[in-house]
mmCIF file of C-alpha atoms in Angstrom:
data_model
loop_
_atom_site.group_PDB
_atom_site.id
_atom_site.type_symbol
_atom_site.label_atom_id
_atom_site.label_comp_id
_atom_site.label_asym_id
_atom_site.label_seq_id
_atom_site.Cartn_x
_atom_site.Cartn_y
_atom_site.Cartn_z
ATOM 1 C CA MET A 289 40.557 -51.861 -65.583
ATOM 2 C CA SER A 290 39.831 -53.567 -68.885
ATOM 3 C CA ARG A 291 42.788 -54.838 -70.860
ATOM 4 C CA ARG A 292 41.363 -52.806 -73.762
ATOM 5 C CA LEU A 293 42.933 -49.679 -72.330
ATOM 6 C CA ARG A 294 46.303 -51.302 -71.778
ATOM 7 C CA ARG A 295 49.120 -51.359 -74.263
ATOM 8 C CA LEU A 296 50.708 -54.319 -72.482
ATOM 9 C CA PRO A 297 49.276 -57.881 -72.399
ATOM 10 C CA ALA A 298 47.893 -59.691 -69.363
ATOM 11 C CA ILE A 299 51.305 -60.008 -67.700
ATOM 12 C CA VAL A 300 50.730 -56.483 -66.345
ATOM 13 C CA LEU A 301 50.354 -56.887 -62.583
ATOM 14 C CA PRO A 302 47.050 -55.095 -62.009
ATOM 15 C CA LEU A 303 45.370 -57.315 -64.576
ATOM 16 C CA LEU A 304 46.812 -60.433 -62.992
ATOM 17 C CA LEU A 305 45.562 -59.298 -59.619
ATOM 18 C CA ALA A 306 42.082 -58.838 -61.044
ATOM 19 C CA THR A 307 42.066 -62.625 -61.273
ATOM 20 C CA THR A 308 43.821 -63.133 -57.959
ATOM 21 C CA LEU A 309 41.662 -60.806 -55.932
ATOM 22 C CA VAL A 310 38.389 -62.409 -56.951
ATOM 23 C CA ALA A 311 39.549 -66.003 -56.956
ATOM 24 C CA CYS A 312 37.089 -68.603 -55.768
ATOM 25 C CA GLY A 313 37.333 -69.967 -52.278
ATOM 26 C CA ASP A 314 36.039 -69.613 -48.748
ATOM 27 C CA ASP A 315 37.395 -68.946 -45.295
ATOM 28 C CA ASP A 316 36.989 -72.450 -43.943
ATOM 29 C CA GLY A 317 40.243 -73.752 -42.524
ATOM 30 C CA SER A 318 42.094 -70.445 -42.618
ATOM 31 C CA ASP A 319 44.317 -69.500 -39.729
ATOM 32 C CA SER A 320 44.815 -65.793 -39.127
ATOM 33 C CA GLY A 321 46.595 -63.324 -36.902
ATOM 34 C CA SER A 322 49.965 -63.289 -35.210
ATOM 35 C CA GLY A 323 48.863 -66.125 -32.931
ATOM 36 C CA SER A 324 49.032 -68.549 -35.867
ATOM 37 C CA THR A 325 52.540 -69.751 -35.052
ATOM 38 C CA ASP A 326 52.803 -72.317 -37.861
ATOM 39 C CA ALA A 327 51.502 -70.059 -40.619
ATOM 40 C CA LEU A 328 54.957 -69.393 -42.104
ATOM 41 C CA HIS A 329 56.205 -72.998 -41.879
ATOM 42 C CA GLY A 330 59.708 -71.929 -40.902
ATOM 43 C CA ILE A 331 59.990 -69.100 -43.442
ATOM 44 C CA THR A 332 61.834 -66.022 -42.136
ATOM 45 C CA ILE A 333 60.756 -62.582 -43.413
ATOM 46 C CA THR A 334 62.864 -59.552 -42.572
ATOM 47 C CA GLY A 335 63.115 -55.907 -43.610
ATOM 48 C CA ASP A 336 61.135 -52.737 -43.060
ATOM 49 C CA VAL A 337 57.577 -52.239 -44.267
ATOM 50 C CA GLY A 338 57.786 -50.177 -47.428
ATOM 51 C CA LYS A 339 60.950 -51.901 -48.610
ATOM 52 C CA GLU A 340 61.102 -55.201 -50.479
ATOM 53 C CA PRO A 341 61.079 -58.057 -47.953
ATOM 54 C CA GLU A 342 63.983 -60.448 -47.566
ATOM 55 C CA VAL A 343 62.725 -64.025 -47.517
ATOM 56 C CA GLU A 344 64.606 -67.068 -46.219
ATOM 57 C CA TRP A 345 62.848 -70.302 -47.118
ATOM 58 C CA ASP A 346 62.975 -73.407 -44.958
ATOM 59 C CA GLY A 347 62.930 -75.792 -47.892
ATOM 60 C CA GLU A 348 59.891 -76.442 -50.044
ATOM 61 C CA LEU A 349 56.689 -74.884 -48.703
ATOM 62 C CA LYS A 350 54.049 -77.579 -48.247
ATOM 63 C CA VAL A 351 50.543 -76.423 -47.270
ATOM 64 C CA ASP A 352 47.019 -77.653 -47.828
ATOM 65 C CA LYS A 353 45.093 -74.634 -46.527
ATOM 66 C CA THR A 354 45.443 -70.874 -46.325
ATOM 67 C CA ALA A 355 47.139 -69.401 -43.248
ATOM 68 C CA THR A 356 47.780 -65.752 -42.399
ATOM 69 C CA GLU A 357 50.262 -64.157 -39.990
ATOM 70 C CA VAL A 358 51.052 -60.565 -39.066
ATOM 71 C CA VAL A 359 54.806 -60.124 -39.485
ATOM 72 C CA THR A 360 54.825 -56.444 -38.471
ATOM 73 C CA GLU A 361 51.920 -54.719 -36.717
ATOM 74 C CA GLY A 362 51.386 -51.197 -38.026
ATOM 75 C CA ASP A 363 50.188 -48.319 -35.881
ATOM 76 C CA GLY A 364 48.030 -46.622 -38.519
ATOM 77 C CA GLU A 365 44.287 -46.638 -39.103
ATOM 78 C CA LYS A 366 42.413 -49.914 -39.292
ATOM 79 C CA VAL A 367 41.279 -50.871 -42.794
ATOM 80 C CA ALA A 368 37.506 -51.244 -43.025
ATOM 81 C CA GLU A 369 35.419 -52.802 -45.756
ATOM 82 C CA GLY A 370 35.036 -50.366 -48.621
ATOM 83 C CA ASP A 371 38.330 -48.553 -47.983
ATOM 84 C CA GLN A 372 40.757 -48.074 -50.847
ATOM 85 C CA VAL A 373 44.292 -48.930 -49.796
ATOM 86 C CA SER A 374 47.725 -48.640 -51.326
ATOM 87 C CA ALA A 375 49.652 -51.881 -50.850
ATOM 88 C CA HIS A 376 52.931 -53.401 -51.952
ATOM 89 C CA ILE A 377 52.531 -57.083 -52.804
ATOM 90 C CA TRP A 378 55.302 -59.701 -52.964
ATOM 91 C CA ILE A 379 54.525 -63.141 -54.352
ATOM 92 C CA GLY A 380 56.786 -66.170 -54.116
ATOM 93 C CA ASN A 381 56.553 -69.723 -55.448
ATOM 94 C CA GLY A 382 56.735 -71.971 -52.386
ATOM 95 C CA THR A 383 57.702 -75.008 -54.425
ATOM 96 C CA THR A 384 60.732 -73.480 -56.141
ATOM 97 C CA GLN A 385 61.435 -70.882 -53.408
ATOM 98 C CA GLU A 386 61.705 -68.196 -56.063
ATOM 99 C CA LYS A 387 60.172 -64.735 -56.259
ATOM 100 C CA ALA A 388 57.313 -64.730 -58.762
ATOM 101 C CA TYR A 389 56.374 -61.045 -58.689
ATOM 102 C CA SER A 390 56.820 -57.919 -56.635
ATOM 103 C CA THR A 391 55.352 -54.446 -56.899
ATOM 104 C CA TYR A 392 58.661 -53.273 -55.464
ATOM 105 C CA ASP A 393 60.216 -54.067 -58.841
ATOM 106 C CA GLN A 394 57.853 -51.491 -60.347
ATOM 107 C CA LYS A 395 58.551 -49.010 -57.514
ATOM 108 C CA GLN A 396 54.786 -48.534 -57.354
ATOM 109 C CA PRO A 397 52.259 -49.987 -54.875
ATOM 110 C CA GLU A 398 48.968 -51.443 -56.025
ATOM 111 C CA SER A 399 45.631 -49.801 -55.255
ATOM 112 C CA VAL A 400 43.168 -52.331 -53.813
ATOM 113 C CA GLN A 401 39.645 -51.923 -52.493
ATOM 114 C CA ALA A 402 39.053 -53.704 -49.208
ATOM 115 C CA SER A 403 35.970 -55.753 -49.926
ATOM 116 C CA ASN A 404 34.280 -58.951 -48.853
ATOM 117 C CA ASP A 405 34.441 -59.864 -52.542
ATOM 118 C CA LEU A 406 38.207 -60.356 -52.247
ATOM 119 C CA SER A 407 39.484 -63.905 -52.236
ATOM 120 C CA PRO A 408 40.172 -65.210 -48.724
ATOM 121 C CA VAL A 409 43.900 -65.068 -49.515
ATOM 122 C CA PHE A 410 43.766 -61.267 -49.696
ATOM 123 C CA LYS A 411 40.688 -60.538 -47.607
ATOM 124 C CA ASP A 412 42.207 -61.669 -44.318
ATOM 125 C CA ALA A 413 45.450 -59.864 -45.120
ATOM 126 C CA ILE A 414 43.742 -56.509 -45.640
ATOM 127 C CA ILE A 415 40.392 -56.082 -43.895
ATOM 128 C CA ASP A 416 40.678 -55.145 -40.187
ATOM 129 C CA ARG A 417 44.469 -54.824 -40.465
ATOM 130 C CA THR A 418 46.225 -51.550 -39.635
ATOM 131 C CA ILE A 419 48.121 -49.313 -42.040
ATOM 132 C CA GLY A 420 51.858 -49.868 -41.702
ATOM 133 C CA SER A 421 51.430 -53.613 -41.227
ATOM 134 C CA ARG A 422 53.199 -56.406 -43.092
ATOM 135 C CA ILE A 423 51.067 -59.524 -43.440
ATOM 136 C CA ALA A 424 52.198 -62.889 -44.800
ATOM 137 C CA VAL A 425 49.921 -65.532 -46.306
ATOM 138 C CA THR A 426 50.742 -69.120 -47.237
ATOM 139 C CA ALA A 427 48.348 -70.932 -49.536
ATOM 140 C CA THR A 428 48.001 -73.441 -52.312
ATOM 141 C CA ALA A 429 48.147 -72.069 -55.846
ATOM 142 C CA ALA A 430 44.545 -73.168 -56.319
ATOM 143 C CA ASP A 431 43.390 -71.106 -53.352
ATOM 144 C CA ALA A 432 45.447 -68.108 -54.452
ATOM 145 C CA PHE A 433 44.756 -68.091 -58.192
ATOM 146 C CA GLY A 434 42.162 -70.730 -58.988
ATOM 147 C CA GLU A 435 42.507 -74.293 -60.224
ATOM 148 C CA ALA A 436 44.830 -73.381 -63.107
ATOM 149 C CA GLY A 437 47.417 -71.636 -60.934
ATOM 150 C CA ASN A 438 49.142 -68.703 -62.625
ATOM 151 C CA ALA A 439 51.414 -69.706 -65.491
ATOM 152 C CA GLN A 440 52.302 -66.084 -66.252
ATOM 153 C CA MET A 441 53.886 -65.839 -62.811
ATOM 154 C CA GLY A 442 55.510 -69.255 -63.171
ATOM 155 C CA ILE A 443 53.192 -70.774 -60.578
ATOM 156 C CA GLY A 444 51.734 -74.165 -61.483
ATOM 157 C CA ASN A 445 48.444 -75.489 -60.221
ATOM 158 C CA LYS A 446 50.195 -77.894 -57.832
ATOM 159 C CA ASP A 447 52.577 -75.285 -56.423
ATOM 160 C CA THR A 448 52.260 -73.425 -53.150
ATOM 161 C CA VAL A 449 52.419 -69.676 -52.683
ATOM 162 C CA LEU A 450 53.797 -67.139 -50.209
ATOM 163 C CA LEU A 451 52.203 -63.696 -50.393
ATOM 164 C CA ILE A 452 53.463 -60.711 -48.444
ATOM 165 C CA VAL A 453 51.293 -57.587 -48.238
ATOM 166 C CA ASP A 454 52.622 -54.237 -46.990
ATOM 167 C CA LEU A 455 49.731 -51.878 -46.211
ATOM 168 C CA MET A 456 51.093 -48.437 -47.073
ATOM 169 C CA ASP A 457 48.176 -46.023 -46.713
ATOM 170 C CA LYS A 458 44.460 -45.436 -47.122
ATOM 171 C CA GLN A 459 43.241 -43.471 -50.101
ATOM 172 C CA VAL A 460 40.356 -41.014 -50.215
ATOM 173 C CA VAL A 461 38.347 -41.877 -53.337
ATOM 174 C CA LEU A 462 35.738 -39.373 -54.485
ATOM 175 C CA ASP A 463 32.264 -40.564 -55.441
ATOM 176 C CA GLY A 464 32.420 -38.470 -58.620
ATOM 177 C CA PRO A 465 34.014 -35.354 -60.113
ATOM 178 C CA GLU A 466 34.077 -32.318 -57.822
ATOM 179 C CA GLY A 467 34.780 -28.782 -58.973
ATOM 180 C CA LYS A 468 33.730 -26.007 -61.325
ATOM 181 C CA GLU A 469 32.229 -26.851 -64.700
ATOM 182 C CA GLN A 470 34.140 -25.606 -67.740
ATOM 183 C CA PRO A 471 32.864 -24.969 -71.285
ATOM 184 C CA ALA A 472 33.295 -27.958 -73.583
ATOM 185 C CA PRO A 473 35.653 -27.435 -76.535
ATOM 186 C CA SER A 474 34.248 -27.336 -80.074
ATOM 187 C CA TRP A 475 35.859 -30.659 -81.013
ATOM 188 C CA ALA A 476 34.246 -32.588 -78.142
ATOM 189 C CA PRO A 477 31.179 -34.818 -78.452
ATOM 190 C CA GLY A 478 28.224 -34.314 -76.134
ATOM 191 C CA LEU A 479 27.930 -36.379 -72.963
ATOM 192 C CA ILE A 480 24.989 -38.680 -72.315
ATOM 193 C CA THR A 481 24.624 -38.905 -68.552
ATOM 194 C CA GLU A 482 22.554 -40.328 -65.716
ATOM 195 C CA GLY A 483 23.399 -38.163 -62.713
ATOM 196 C CA ASP A 484 27.196 -38.176 -62.347
ATOM 197 C CA LYS A 485 27.506 -41.303 -64.492
ATOM 198 C CA VAL A 486 28.427 -41.026 -68.158
ATOM 199 C CA THR A 487 26.603 -43.622 -70.260
ATOM 200 C CA GLY A 488 27.648 -42.609 -73.764
ATOM 201 C CA LEU A 489 28.898 -39.953 -76.170
ATOM 202 C CA ASP A 490 26.843 -38.042 -78.733
ATOM 203 C CA PHE A 491 28.787 -37.291 -81.935
ATOM 204 C CA SER A 492 25.869 -35.716 -83.810
ATOM 205 C CA LYS A 493 27.370 -32.211 -83.535
ATOM 206 C CA ALA A 494 31.047 -33.133 -83.219
ATOM 207 C CA PRO A 495 33.336 -32.356 -86.180
ATOM 208 C CA GLU A 496 35.428 -34.998 -87.910
ATOM 209 C CA PRO A 497 38.536 -35.747 -85.848
ATOM 210 C CA ASP A 498 41.688 -33.947 -86.979
ATOM 211 C CA ARG A 499 44.016 -36.795 -85.912
ATOM 212 C CA LYS A 500 45.597 -34.651 -83.214
ATOM 213 C CA LEU A 501 45.811 -35.597 -79.553
ATOM 214 C CA GLN A 502 43.253 -33.395 -77.791
ATOM 215 C CA SER A 503 42.276 -33.018 -74.155
ATOM 216 C CA ALA A 504 40.154 -30.587 -72.172
ATOM 217 C CA THR A 505 38.824 -30.217 -68.647
ATOM 218 C CA LEU A 506 35.026 -30.333 -68.361
ATOM 219 C CA ILE A 507 35.046 -30.092 -64.554
ATOM 220 C CA GLN A 508 38.073 -28.498 -62.904
ATOM 221 C CA GLY A 509 38.887 -30.481 -59.790
ATOM 222 C CA GLU A 510 40.234 -28.901 -56.642
ATOM 223 C CA GLY A 511 42.469 -31.735 -55.497
ATOM 224 C CA ASP A 512 46.180 -32.392 -55.880
ATOM 225 C CA VAL A 513 47.875 -32.408 -59.267
ATOM 226 C CA VAL A 514 48.426 -35.915 -60.662
ATOM 227 C CA LYS A 515 52.142 -36.724 -60.923
ATOM 228 C CA LYS A 516 53.959 -39.217 -63.109
ATOM 229 C CA GLY A 517 54.284 -42.581 -61.376
ATOM 230 C CA GLN A 518 51.315 -42.127 -59.055
ATOM 231 C CA THR A 519 48.510 -44.651 -58.842
ATOM 232 C CA ILE A 520 45.263 -42.981 -59.860
ATOM 233 C CA THR A 521 41.688 -44.171 -59.477
ATOM 234 C CA VAL A 522 39.256 -43.190 -62.230
ATOM 235 C CA ASN A 523 35.881 -43.782 -63.778
ATOM 236 C CA TYR A 524 36.018 -43.722 -67.549
ATOM 237 C CA LEU A 525 34.083 -44.324 -70.748
ATOM 238 C CA GLY A 526 35.544 -44.858 -74.208
ATOM 239 C CA GLN A 527 33.795 -44.674 -77.576
ATOM 240 C CA VAL A 528 35.040 -44.668 -81.167
ATOM 241 C CA TYR A 529 34.240 -41.509 -83.155
ATOM 242 C CA GLY A 530 30.782 -42.014 -84.627
ATOM 243 C CA GLY A 531 30.219 -45.153 -82.579
ATOM 244 C CA LYS A 532 26.738 -45.924 -81.348
ATOM 245 C CA LYS A 533 27.835 -47.285 -77.977
ATOM 246 C CA PRO A 534 30.927 -47.405 -75.746
ATOM 247 C CA PHE A 535 33.538 -50.092 -76.313
ATOM 248 C CA ASP A 536 34.536 -49.914 -72.653
ATOM 249 C CA GLU A 537 33.465 -48.152 -69.441
ATOM 250 C CA SER A 538 33.673 -48.432 -65.659
ATOM 251 C CA TYR A 539 30.674 -46.380 -64.498
ATOM 252 C CA SER A 540 28.397 -49.421 -64.373
ATOM 253 C CA SER A 541 30.845 -51.489 -62.304
ATOM 254 C CA ALA A 542 33.689 -50.019 -60.235
ATOM 255 C CA PRO A 543 36.463 -47.441 -60.658
ATOM 256 C CA ALA A 544 39.776 -48.583 -62.112
ATOM 257 C CA SER A 545 43.219 -47.999 -60.587
ATOM 258 C CA PHE A 546 46.574 -47.986 -62.372
ATOM 259 C CA ALA A 547 49.948 -46.245 -62.406
ATOM 260 C CA ILE A 548 49.989 -43.222 -64.715
ATOM 261 C CA GLY A 549 52.813 -41.919 -66.859
ATOM 262 C CA VAL A 550 54.772 -45.184 -66.830
ATOM 263 C CA GLY A 551 53.375 -47.118 -69.799
ATOM 264 C CA GLN A 552 50.692 -49.177 -68.071
ATOM 265 C CA VAL A 553 47.946 -47.621 -70.198
ATOM 266 C CA VAL A 554 47.700 -46.238 -73.736
ATOM 267 C CA SER A 555 50.182 -43.409 -74.255
ATOM 268 C CA GLY A 556 47.482 -40.769 -74.782
ATOM 269 C CA TRP A 557 46.288 -41.301 -71.228
ATOM 270 C CA ASP A 558 49.832 -41.026 -69.866
ATOM 271 C CA LYS A 559 50.269 -37.768 -71.779
ATOM 272 C CA THR A 560 46.984 -36.069 -70.841
ATOM 273 C CA LEU A 561 46.185 -37.239 -67.300
ATOM 274 C CA VAL A 562 49.532 -36.340 -65.740
ATOM 275 C CA GLY A 563 49.159 -32.735 -64.619
ATOM 276 C CA ALA A 564 45.378 -32.867 -64.197
ATOM 277 C CA LYS A 565 43.830 -32.355 -60.750
ATOM 278 C CA VAL A 566 42.009 -34.908 -58.634
ATOM 279 C CA GLY A 567 38.267 -34.264 -58.917
ATOM 280 C CA SER A 568 38.501 -33.319 -62.594
ATOM 281 C CA ARG A 569 36.434 -34.683 -65.457
ATOM 282 C CA MET A 570 38.520 -34.838 -68.627
ATOM 283 C CA ILE A 571 37.481 -35.314 -72.262
ATOM 284 C CA ILE A 572 40.213 -36.790 -74.476
ATOM 285 C CA ALA A 573 40.517 -37.553 -78.205
ATOM 286 C CA LEU A 574 43.168 -40.144 -79.099
ATOM 287 C CA PRO A 575 44.231 -40.628 -82.720
ATOM 288 C CA PRO A 576 45.660 -44.095 -83.484
ATOM 289 C CA ALA A 577 49.263 -43.076 -82.742
ATOM 290 C CA TRP A 578 48.261 -42.252 -79.155
ATOM 291 C CA GLY A 579 45.962 -45.252 -78.754
ATOM 292 C CA TYR A 580 46.465 -48.686 -80.300
ATOM 293 C CA GLY A 581 48.422 -47.739 -83.405
ATOM 294 C CA LYS A 582 47.912 -49.040 -86.918
ATOM 295 C CA ASP A 583 46.806 -52.479 -85.687
ATOM 296 C CA GLY A 584 43.950 -51.114 -83.589
ATOM 297 C CA ASN A 585 42.343 -53.486 -81.097
ATOM 298 C CA PRO A 586 40.174 -56.053 -82.898
ATOM 299 C CA ASP A 587 38.905 -57.564 -79.635
ATOM 300 C CA ALA A 588 37.325 -54.200 -78.793
ATOM 301 C CA GLY A 589 36.139 -53.516 -82.348
ATOM 302 C CA ILE A 590 38.739 -50.747 -82.795
ATOM 303 C CA LYS A 591 40.309 -50.324 -86.246
ATOM 304 C CA GLY A 592 43.779 -48.907 -86.834
ATOM 305 C CA THR A 593 42.230 -45.759 -88.303
ATOM 306 C CA ASP A 594 39.802 -45.036 -85.460
ATOM 307 C CA THR A 595 40.018 -41.981 -83.224
ATOM 308 C CA LEU A 596 39.023 -42.825 -79.653
ATOM 309 C CA TYR A 597 37.176 -40.450 -77.348
ATOM 310 C CA PHE A 598 37.285 -40.870 -73.576
ATOM 311 C CA VAL A 599 35.644 -39.237 -70.595
ATOM 312 C CA VAL A 600 37.779 -39.727 -67.486
ATOM 313 C CA ASP A 601 36.819 -38.746 -63.920
ATOM 314 C CA ILE A 602 39.920 -38.607 -61.689
ATOM 315 C CA LEU A 603 38.777 -39.768 -58.241
ATOM 316 C CA ALA A 604 42.056 -40.296 -56.358
ATOM 317 C CA ALA A 605 45.840 -40.203 -56.700
ATOM 318 C CA SER A 606 48.527 -41.540 -54.370
#
């Protein structure tokens, strides 16, 4: 998901992982599987899958290539390429032996698509593994995050990294909205579409915004109700009132996943998407107080007086 929709800066975990998960690298030299007896270099990992791991370091972690080991073998379904999985991720600095980040601190797993586009650090820990597994990866910071390391996690480019991935479950992600169409409200702009994809908004017949938070369901989904704290997967498009083109959208790339109702996205999304049903297409109008406030978002061309309109297709929730 673009940082444009986030109220928080790039320290937010999903945005950091966007860099991690597509880091450069290849598989050459990687060890994998529980048969890789030296993968953990003396590190002991204990605890149940689904609870934050307890890590005992055996001094400074020194590695020059990526190695993967199954700590706990799950008995769930095997993860195939293209699957969307819910995973807890623990990251430690192998040089300082300190925790750098953990989704357990947020009490919310991360939603990750199993793809050959993942960096080798994550690819071998996810694809062809079984749900319920705990997988550990040791790597250089360069292999995990790129040549610069990850300063926001306190990991320098010469450090080493321990990553622990708990595969919690597989998610069913819809291809598009599914349900009964509903009449559009009078305040809503028209949708410009190509099939199920929204490519823009037409404000030619839309009234001036009234600076109130507005939301309506254009397609009533038939799935579960979205609850606060869940990770949802959506396609979305955002456009300023009267704007000629979107300032951000996901339809041309890939759906976005994030925790809802907990401050990871602009407050208007937290307010309106909790309580909606999976499969729904929502139209939302966000006045500045529910979007980026009086400062707006200059990087996205959004002024502090702009009302933002979004179409959001809710494809999954877990």
